[in-house]
GROMACS .gro file of C-alpha atoms in nm:
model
  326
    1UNK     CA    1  -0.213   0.553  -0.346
    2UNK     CA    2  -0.089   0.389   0.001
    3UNK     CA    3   0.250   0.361   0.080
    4UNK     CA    4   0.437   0.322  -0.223
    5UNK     CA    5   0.771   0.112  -0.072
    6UNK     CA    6   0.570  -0.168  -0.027
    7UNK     CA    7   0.665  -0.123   0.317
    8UNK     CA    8   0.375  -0.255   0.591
    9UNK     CA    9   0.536  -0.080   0.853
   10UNK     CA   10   0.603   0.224   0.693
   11UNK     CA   11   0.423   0.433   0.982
   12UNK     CA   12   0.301   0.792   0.915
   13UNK     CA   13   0.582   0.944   0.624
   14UNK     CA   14   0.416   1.215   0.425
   15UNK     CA   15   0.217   1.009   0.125
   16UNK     CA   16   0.189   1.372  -0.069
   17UNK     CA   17   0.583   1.303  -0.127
   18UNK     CA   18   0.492   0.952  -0.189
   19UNK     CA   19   0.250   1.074  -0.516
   20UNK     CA   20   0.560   1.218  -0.680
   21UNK     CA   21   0.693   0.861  -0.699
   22UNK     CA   22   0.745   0.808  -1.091
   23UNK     CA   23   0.613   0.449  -1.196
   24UNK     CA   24   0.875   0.328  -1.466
   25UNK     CA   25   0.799   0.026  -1.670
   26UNK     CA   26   1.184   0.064  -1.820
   27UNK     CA   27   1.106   0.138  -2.208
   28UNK     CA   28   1.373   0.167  -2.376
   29UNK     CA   29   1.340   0.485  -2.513
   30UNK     CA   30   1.293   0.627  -2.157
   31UNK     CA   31   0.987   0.824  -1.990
   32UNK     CA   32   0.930   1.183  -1.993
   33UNK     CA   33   0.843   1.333  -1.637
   34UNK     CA   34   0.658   1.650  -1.528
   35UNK     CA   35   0.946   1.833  -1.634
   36UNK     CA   36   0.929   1.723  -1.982
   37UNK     CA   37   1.295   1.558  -1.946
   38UNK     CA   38   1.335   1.221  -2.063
   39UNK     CA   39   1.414   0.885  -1.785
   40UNK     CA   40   1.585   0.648  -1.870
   41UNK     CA   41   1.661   0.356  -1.589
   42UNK     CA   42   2.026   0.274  -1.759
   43UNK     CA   43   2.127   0.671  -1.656
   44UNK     CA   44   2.089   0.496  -1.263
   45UNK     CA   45   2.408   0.439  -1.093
   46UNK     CA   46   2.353   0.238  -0.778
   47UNK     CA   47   2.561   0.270  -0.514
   48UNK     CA   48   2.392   0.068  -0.221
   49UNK     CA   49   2.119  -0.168  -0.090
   50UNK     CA   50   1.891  -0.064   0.118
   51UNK     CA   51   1.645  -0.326   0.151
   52UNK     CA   52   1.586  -0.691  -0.016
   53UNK     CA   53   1.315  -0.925   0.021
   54UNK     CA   54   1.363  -1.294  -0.123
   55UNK     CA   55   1.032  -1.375  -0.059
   56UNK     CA   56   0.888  -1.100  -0.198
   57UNK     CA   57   1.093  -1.044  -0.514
   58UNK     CA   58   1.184  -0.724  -0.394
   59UNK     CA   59   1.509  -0.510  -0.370
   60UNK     CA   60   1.565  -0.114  -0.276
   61UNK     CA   61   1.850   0.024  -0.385
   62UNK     CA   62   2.038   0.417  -0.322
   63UNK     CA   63   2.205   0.600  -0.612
   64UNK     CA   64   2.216   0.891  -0.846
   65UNK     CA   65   1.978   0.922  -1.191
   66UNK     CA   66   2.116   1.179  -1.392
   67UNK     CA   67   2.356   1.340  -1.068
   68UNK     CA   68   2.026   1.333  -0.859
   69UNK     CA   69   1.999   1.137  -0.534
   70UNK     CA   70   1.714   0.861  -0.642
   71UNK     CA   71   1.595   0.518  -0.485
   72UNK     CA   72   1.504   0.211  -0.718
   73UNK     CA   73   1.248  -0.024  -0.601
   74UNK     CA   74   1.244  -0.290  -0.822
   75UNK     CA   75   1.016  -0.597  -0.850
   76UNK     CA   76   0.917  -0.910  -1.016
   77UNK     CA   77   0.589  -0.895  -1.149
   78UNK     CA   78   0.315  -1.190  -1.084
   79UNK     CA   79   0.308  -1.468  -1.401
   80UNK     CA   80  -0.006  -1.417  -1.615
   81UNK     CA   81  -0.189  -1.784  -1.681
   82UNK     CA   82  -0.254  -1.663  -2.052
   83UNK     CA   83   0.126  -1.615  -2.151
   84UNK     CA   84   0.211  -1.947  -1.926
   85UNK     CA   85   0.234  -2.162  -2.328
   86UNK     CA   86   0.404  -1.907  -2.471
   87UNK     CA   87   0.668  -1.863  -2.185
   88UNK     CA   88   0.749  -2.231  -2.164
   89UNK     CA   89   0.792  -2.252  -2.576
   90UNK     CA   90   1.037  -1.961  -2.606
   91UNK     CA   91   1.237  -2.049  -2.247
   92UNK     CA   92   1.581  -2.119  -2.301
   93UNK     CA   93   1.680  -2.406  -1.980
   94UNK     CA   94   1.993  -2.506  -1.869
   95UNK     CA   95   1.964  -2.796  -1.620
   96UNK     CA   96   2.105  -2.764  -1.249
   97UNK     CA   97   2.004  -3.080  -1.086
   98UNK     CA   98   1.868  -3.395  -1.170
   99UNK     CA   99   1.798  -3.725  -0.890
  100UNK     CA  100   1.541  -3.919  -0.962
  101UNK     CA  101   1.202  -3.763  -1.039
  102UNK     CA  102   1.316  -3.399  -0.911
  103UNK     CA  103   1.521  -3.159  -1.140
  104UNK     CA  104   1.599  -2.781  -1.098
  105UNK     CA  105   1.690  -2.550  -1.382
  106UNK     CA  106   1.766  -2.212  -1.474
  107UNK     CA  107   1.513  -2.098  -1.663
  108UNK     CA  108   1.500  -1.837  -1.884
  109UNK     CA  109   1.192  -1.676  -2.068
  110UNK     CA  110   1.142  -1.460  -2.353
  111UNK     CA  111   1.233  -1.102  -2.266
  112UNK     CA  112   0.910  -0.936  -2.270
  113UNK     CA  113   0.749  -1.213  -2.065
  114UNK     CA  114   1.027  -1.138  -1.786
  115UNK     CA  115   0.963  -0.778  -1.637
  116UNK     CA  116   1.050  -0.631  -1.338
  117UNK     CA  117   0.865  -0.333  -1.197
  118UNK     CA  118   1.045  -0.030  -1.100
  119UNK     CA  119   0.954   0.232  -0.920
  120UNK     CA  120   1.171   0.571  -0.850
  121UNK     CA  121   1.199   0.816  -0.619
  122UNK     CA  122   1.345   1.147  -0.754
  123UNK     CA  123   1.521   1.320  -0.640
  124UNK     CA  124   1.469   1.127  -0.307
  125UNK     CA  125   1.534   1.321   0.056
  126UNK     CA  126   1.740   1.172   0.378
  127UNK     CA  127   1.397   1.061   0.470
  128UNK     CA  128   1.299   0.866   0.173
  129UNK     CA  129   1.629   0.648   0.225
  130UNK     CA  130   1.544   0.633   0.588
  131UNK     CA  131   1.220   0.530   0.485
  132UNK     CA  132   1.298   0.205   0.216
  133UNK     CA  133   1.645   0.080   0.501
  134UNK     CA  134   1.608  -0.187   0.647
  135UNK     CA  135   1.477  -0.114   1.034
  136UNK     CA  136   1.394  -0.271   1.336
  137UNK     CA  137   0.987  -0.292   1.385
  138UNK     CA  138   0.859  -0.322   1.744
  139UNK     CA  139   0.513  -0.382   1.816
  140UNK     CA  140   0.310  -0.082   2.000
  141UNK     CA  141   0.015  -0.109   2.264
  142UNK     CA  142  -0.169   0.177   2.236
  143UNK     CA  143  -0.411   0.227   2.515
  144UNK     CA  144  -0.706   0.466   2.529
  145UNK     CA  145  -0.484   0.704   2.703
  146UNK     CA  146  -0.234   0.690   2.480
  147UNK     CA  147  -0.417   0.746   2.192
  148UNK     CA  148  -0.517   1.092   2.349
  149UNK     CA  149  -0.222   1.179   2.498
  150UNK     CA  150   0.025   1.080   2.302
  151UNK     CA  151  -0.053   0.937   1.931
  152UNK     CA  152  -0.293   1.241   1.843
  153UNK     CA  153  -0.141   1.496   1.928
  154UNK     CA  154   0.112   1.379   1.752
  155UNK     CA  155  -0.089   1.340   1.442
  156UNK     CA  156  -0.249   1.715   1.533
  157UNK     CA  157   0.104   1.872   1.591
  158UNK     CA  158   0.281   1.718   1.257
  159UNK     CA  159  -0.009   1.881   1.020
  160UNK     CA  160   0.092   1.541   0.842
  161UNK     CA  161  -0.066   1.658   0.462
  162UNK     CA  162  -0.381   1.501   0.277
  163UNK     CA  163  -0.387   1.741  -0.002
  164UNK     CA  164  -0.312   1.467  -0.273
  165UNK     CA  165  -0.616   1.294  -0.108
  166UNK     CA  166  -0.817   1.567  -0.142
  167UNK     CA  167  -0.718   1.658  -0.508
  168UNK     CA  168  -0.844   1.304  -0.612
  169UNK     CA  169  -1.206   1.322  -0.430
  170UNK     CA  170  -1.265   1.692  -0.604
  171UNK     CA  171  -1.140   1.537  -0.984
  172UNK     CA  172  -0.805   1.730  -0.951
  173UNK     CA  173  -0.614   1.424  -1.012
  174UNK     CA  174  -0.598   1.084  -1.086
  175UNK     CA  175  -0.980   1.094  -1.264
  176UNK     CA  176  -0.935   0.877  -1.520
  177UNK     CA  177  -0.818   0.627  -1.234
  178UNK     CA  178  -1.133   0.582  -1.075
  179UNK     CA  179  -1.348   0.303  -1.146
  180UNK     CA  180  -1.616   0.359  -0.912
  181UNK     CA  181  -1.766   0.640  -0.736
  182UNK     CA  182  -2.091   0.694  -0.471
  183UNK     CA  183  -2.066   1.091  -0.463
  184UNK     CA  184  -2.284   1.093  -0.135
  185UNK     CA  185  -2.106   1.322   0.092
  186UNK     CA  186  -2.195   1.120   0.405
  187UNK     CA  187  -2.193   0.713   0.277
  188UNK     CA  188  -1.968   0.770  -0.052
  189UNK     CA  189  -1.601   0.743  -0.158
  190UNK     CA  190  -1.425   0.669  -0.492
  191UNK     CA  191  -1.292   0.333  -0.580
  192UNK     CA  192  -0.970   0.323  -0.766
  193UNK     CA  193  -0.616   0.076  -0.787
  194UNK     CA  194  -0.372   0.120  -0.571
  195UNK     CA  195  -0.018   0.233  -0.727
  196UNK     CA  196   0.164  -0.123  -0.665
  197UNK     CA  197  -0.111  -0.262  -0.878
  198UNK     CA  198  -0.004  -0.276  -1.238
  199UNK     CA  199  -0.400  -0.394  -1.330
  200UNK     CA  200  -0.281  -0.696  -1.606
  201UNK     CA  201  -0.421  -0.945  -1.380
  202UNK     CA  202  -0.652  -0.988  -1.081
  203UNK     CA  203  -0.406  -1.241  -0.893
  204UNK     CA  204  -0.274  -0.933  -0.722
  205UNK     CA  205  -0.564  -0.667  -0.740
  206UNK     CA  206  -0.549  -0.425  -0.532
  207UNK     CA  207  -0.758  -0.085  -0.487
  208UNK     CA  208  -0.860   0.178  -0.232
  209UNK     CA  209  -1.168   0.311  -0.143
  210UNK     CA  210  -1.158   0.646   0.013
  211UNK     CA  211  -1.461   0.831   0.187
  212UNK     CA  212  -1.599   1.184   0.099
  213UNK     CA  213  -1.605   1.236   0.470
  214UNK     CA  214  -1.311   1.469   0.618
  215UNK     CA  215  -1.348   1.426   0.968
  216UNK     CA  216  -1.240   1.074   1.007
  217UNK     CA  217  -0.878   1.019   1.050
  218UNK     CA  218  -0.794   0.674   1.153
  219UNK     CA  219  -1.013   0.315   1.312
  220UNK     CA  220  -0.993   0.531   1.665
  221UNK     CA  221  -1.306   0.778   1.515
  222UNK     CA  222  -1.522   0.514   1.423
  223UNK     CA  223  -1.866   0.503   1.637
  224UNK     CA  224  -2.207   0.352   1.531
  225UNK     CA  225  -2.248   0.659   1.367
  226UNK     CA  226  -2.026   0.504   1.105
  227UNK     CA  227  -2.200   0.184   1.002
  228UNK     CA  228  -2.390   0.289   0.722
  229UNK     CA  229  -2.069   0.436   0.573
  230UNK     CA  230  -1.872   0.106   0.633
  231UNK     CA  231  -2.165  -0.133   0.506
  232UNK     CA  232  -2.174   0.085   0.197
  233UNK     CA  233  -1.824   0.067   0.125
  234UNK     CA  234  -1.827  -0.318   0.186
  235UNK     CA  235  -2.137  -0.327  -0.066
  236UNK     CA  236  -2.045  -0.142  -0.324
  237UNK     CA  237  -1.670  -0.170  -0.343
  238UNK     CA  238  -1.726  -0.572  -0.383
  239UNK     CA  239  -2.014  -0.551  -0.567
  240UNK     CA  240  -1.820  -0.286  -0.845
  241UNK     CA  241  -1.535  -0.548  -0.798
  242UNK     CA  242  -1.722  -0.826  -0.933
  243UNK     CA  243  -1.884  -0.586  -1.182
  244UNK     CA  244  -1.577  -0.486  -1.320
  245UNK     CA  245  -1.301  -0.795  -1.272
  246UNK     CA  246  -1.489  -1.088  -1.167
  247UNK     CA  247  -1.342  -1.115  -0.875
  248UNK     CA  248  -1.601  -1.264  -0.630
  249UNK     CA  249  -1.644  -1.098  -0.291
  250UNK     CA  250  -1.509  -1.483  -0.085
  251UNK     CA  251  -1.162  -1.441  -0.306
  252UNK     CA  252  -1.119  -1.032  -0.162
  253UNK     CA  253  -0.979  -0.907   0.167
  254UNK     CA  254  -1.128  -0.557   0.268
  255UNK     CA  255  -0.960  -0.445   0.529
  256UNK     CA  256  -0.850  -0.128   0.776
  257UNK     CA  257  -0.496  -0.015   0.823
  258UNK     CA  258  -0.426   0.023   1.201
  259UNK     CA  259  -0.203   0.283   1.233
  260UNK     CA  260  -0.292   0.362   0.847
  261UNK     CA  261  -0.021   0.554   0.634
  262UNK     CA  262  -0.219   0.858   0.606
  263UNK     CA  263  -0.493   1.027   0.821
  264UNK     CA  264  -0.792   0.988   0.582
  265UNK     CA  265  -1.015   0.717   0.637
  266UNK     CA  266  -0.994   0.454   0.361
  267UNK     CA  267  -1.044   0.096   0.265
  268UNK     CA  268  -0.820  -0.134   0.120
  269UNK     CA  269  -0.929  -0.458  -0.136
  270UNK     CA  270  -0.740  -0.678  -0.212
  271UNK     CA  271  -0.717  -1.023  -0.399
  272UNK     CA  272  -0.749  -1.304  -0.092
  273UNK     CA  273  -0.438  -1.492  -0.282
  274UNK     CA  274  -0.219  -1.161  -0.286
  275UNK     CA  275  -0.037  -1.201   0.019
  276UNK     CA  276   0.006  -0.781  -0.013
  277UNK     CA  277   0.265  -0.618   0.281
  278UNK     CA  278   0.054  -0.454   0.527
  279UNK     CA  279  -0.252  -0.734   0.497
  280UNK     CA  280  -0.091  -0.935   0.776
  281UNK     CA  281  -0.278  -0.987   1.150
  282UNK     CA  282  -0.045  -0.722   1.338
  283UNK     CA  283  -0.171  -0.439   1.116
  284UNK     CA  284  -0.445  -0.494   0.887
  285UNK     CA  285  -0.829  -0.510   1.064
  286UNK     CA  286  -1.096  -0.681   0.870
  287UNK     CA  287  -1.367  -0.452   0.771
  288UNK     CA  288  -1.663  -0.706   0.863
  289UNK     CA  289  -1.495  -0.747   1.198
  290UNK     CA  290  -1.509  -0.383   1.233
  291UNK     CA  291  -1.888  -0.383   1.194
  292UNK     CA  292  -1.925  -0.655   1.393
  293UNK     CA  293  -1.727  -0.465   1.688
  294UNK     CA  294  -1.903  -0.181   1.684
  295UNK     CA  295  -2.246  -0.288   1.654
  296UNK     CA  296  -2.121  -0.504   1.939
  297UNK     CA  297  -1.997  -0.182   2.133
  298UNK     CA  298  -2.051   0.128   2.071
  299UNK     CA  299  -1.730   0.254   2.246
  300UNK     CA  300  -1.496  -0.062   2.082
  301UNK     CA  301  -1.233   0.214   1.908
  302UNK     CA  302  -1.273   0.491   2.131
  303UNK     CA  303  -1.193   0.252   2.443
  304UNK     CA  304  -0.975  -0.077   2.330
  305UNK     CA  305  -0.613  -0.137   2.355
  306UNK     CA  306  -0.490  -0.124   2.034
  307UNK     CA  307  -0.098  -0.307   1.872
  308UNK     CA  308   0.032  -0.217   1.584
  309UNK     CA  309   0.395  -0.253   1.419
  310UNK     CA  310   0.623   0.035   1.395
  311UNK     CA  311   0.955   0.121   1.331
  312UNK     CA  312   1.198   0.212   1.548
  313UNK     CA  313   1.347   0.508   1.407
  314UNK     CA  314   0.953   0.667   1.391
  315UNK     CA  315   0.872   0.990   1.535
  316UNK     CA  316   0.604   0.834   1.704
  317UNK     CA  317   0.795   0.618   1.881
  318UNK     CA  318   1.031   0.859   2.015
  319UNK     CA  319   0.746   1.001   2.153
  320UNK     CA  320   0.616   0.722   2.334
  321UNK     CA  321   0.970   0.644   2.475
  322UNK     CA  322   0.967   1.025   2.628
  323UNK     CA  323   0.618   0.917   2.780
  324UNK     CA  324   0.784   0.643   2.922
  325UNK     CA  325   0.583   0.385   2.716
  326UNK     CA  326   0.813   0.200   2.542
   0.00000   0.00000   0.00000
């Protein structure tokens, strides 16, 4: 669904590339693509690191799968409480370090208690390795004035592609995914995971709610006009959340992408102790605040100053330097 590198500051890549992103879980036998062809993850020959994350577990890396170009993202999945007994019975430990009361070990659990998530991209383009390297971000102030004059008509001129959106709000893909729908054309929108979500447990749950409307592109087009359509999403995207996973609506953080990854308005959920890229302060805007702002001015999007992060090899940000804003 949203940006599939994990990558909060992304900015505005084409997401209809980013659906052709096979999700591997590394059988052994391999998985058979579109083409019918089989994958198998030990045909991958790295050849370089683009990005790694200690903290998150995380590590993009450049090579060829089967003599195509192809980036690996792989990742440690979250522990699941209900295999905690059975992980600690068949871990083999070696200890490290023992003073006192404190000891450290290598610890090694049973095999299939111990996956990593991959995800590949291929054949991947210049610009999906441009995309997962490691970059400088800057942070953006984005005036009223430069929204207009700068930011959409650079959003106008790109044509940047929401077909993939479009395909799952008229059942041409991804049906079986959603898990909730409203199908009023004005308040409605379908509810369904996002793609770094592997649904086993609700530690990390994460889903997307994405209007029926087509004329709203970003947080800048939102007017009173709007409210309904926000309070309904709020409503019934916690309320099916609950419904569905338990998850009550105080554990969930709803929230707006500011600039968002694609220009089709949409709402992310996610689990309040899923520290998720993109959900930090610089970026992500609270969808009860957003209510609260507008009913508070009318004019709050249209007219405020707005920051958000942004790499510096973006488009957008050349274009800003060439206006002499950056």
């Amino acid at each position: 669904m949203a940006d599939t590198g994990a990558n909060p500051n992304s900015g505005n890549e084409s997401d209809e590339e980013n659906r052709k992103v096979k999700k591997l879980k590394g059988e052994p036998k391999g998985d058979r693509g579109e083409n019918g062809e089989e994958t198998n993850l030990s045909d991958f020959k790295p050849t370089s690191v683009l990005r790694d994350s200690a903290r998150d577990k995380t590590i993009f890396v450049h090579g060829e799968l089967k003599e195509q170009p192809a980036v690996v993202i792989l990742e440690k999945t979250p522990f699941g409480e209900d295999t905690l007994t059975e992980m600690f019975k068949g871990a083999k430990t070696n200890l490290e370090v023992k003073n006192d009361i404190y000891s450290t070990y290598v610890f090694q659990p049973p095999a299939h208690l111990n996956e990593i998530k991959a995800t590949v991209v291929c054949p991947a383009t210049e610009a999906h390795v441009q995309k997962y390297q490691r970059k400088e971000i800057i942070m953006v102030e984005e005036t009223e004035d430069d929204y207009k004059n700068i930011t959409l008509p650079y959003i106008t001129s790109k044509g940047l592609s929401v077909t993939w959106v479009y395909n799952i709000l008229e059942k041409k893909a991804e049906k079986e995914r959603i898990i909730f729908e409203d199908s009023d054309k004005e308040l409605g929108f379908v509810l369904l995971p996002d793609f770094k979500w592997d649904q086993k447990q609700v530690d990390d749950l994460y889903l997307i709610a994405i209007v029926h409307k087509r004329d709203i592109k970003s947080l800048r087009d939102l007017t009173p006009d709007h409210l309904q359509l926000l309070q309904n999403i709020y409503q019934k995207g916690t309320d099916a959340i609950v419904q569905r996973y338990g998850l009550p609506t105080n554990k969930l953080r709803v929230y707006v992408h500011y600039q968002p990854s694609y220009y089709h308005f949409h709402v992310h959920f996610n689990s309040l102790s899923y520290e998720v890229p993109g959900s930090r302060v610089e970026r992500a805007h609270l969808l009860q605040d957003i209510i609260q702002n507008l009913k508070s001015d009318p004019q709050y999007y249209k007219t405020r100053t707005l920051l958000f992060p942004m790499r510096t090899d973006d488009e957008l940000i050349s274009m800003y330097k060439a206006a002499g804003r950056l």
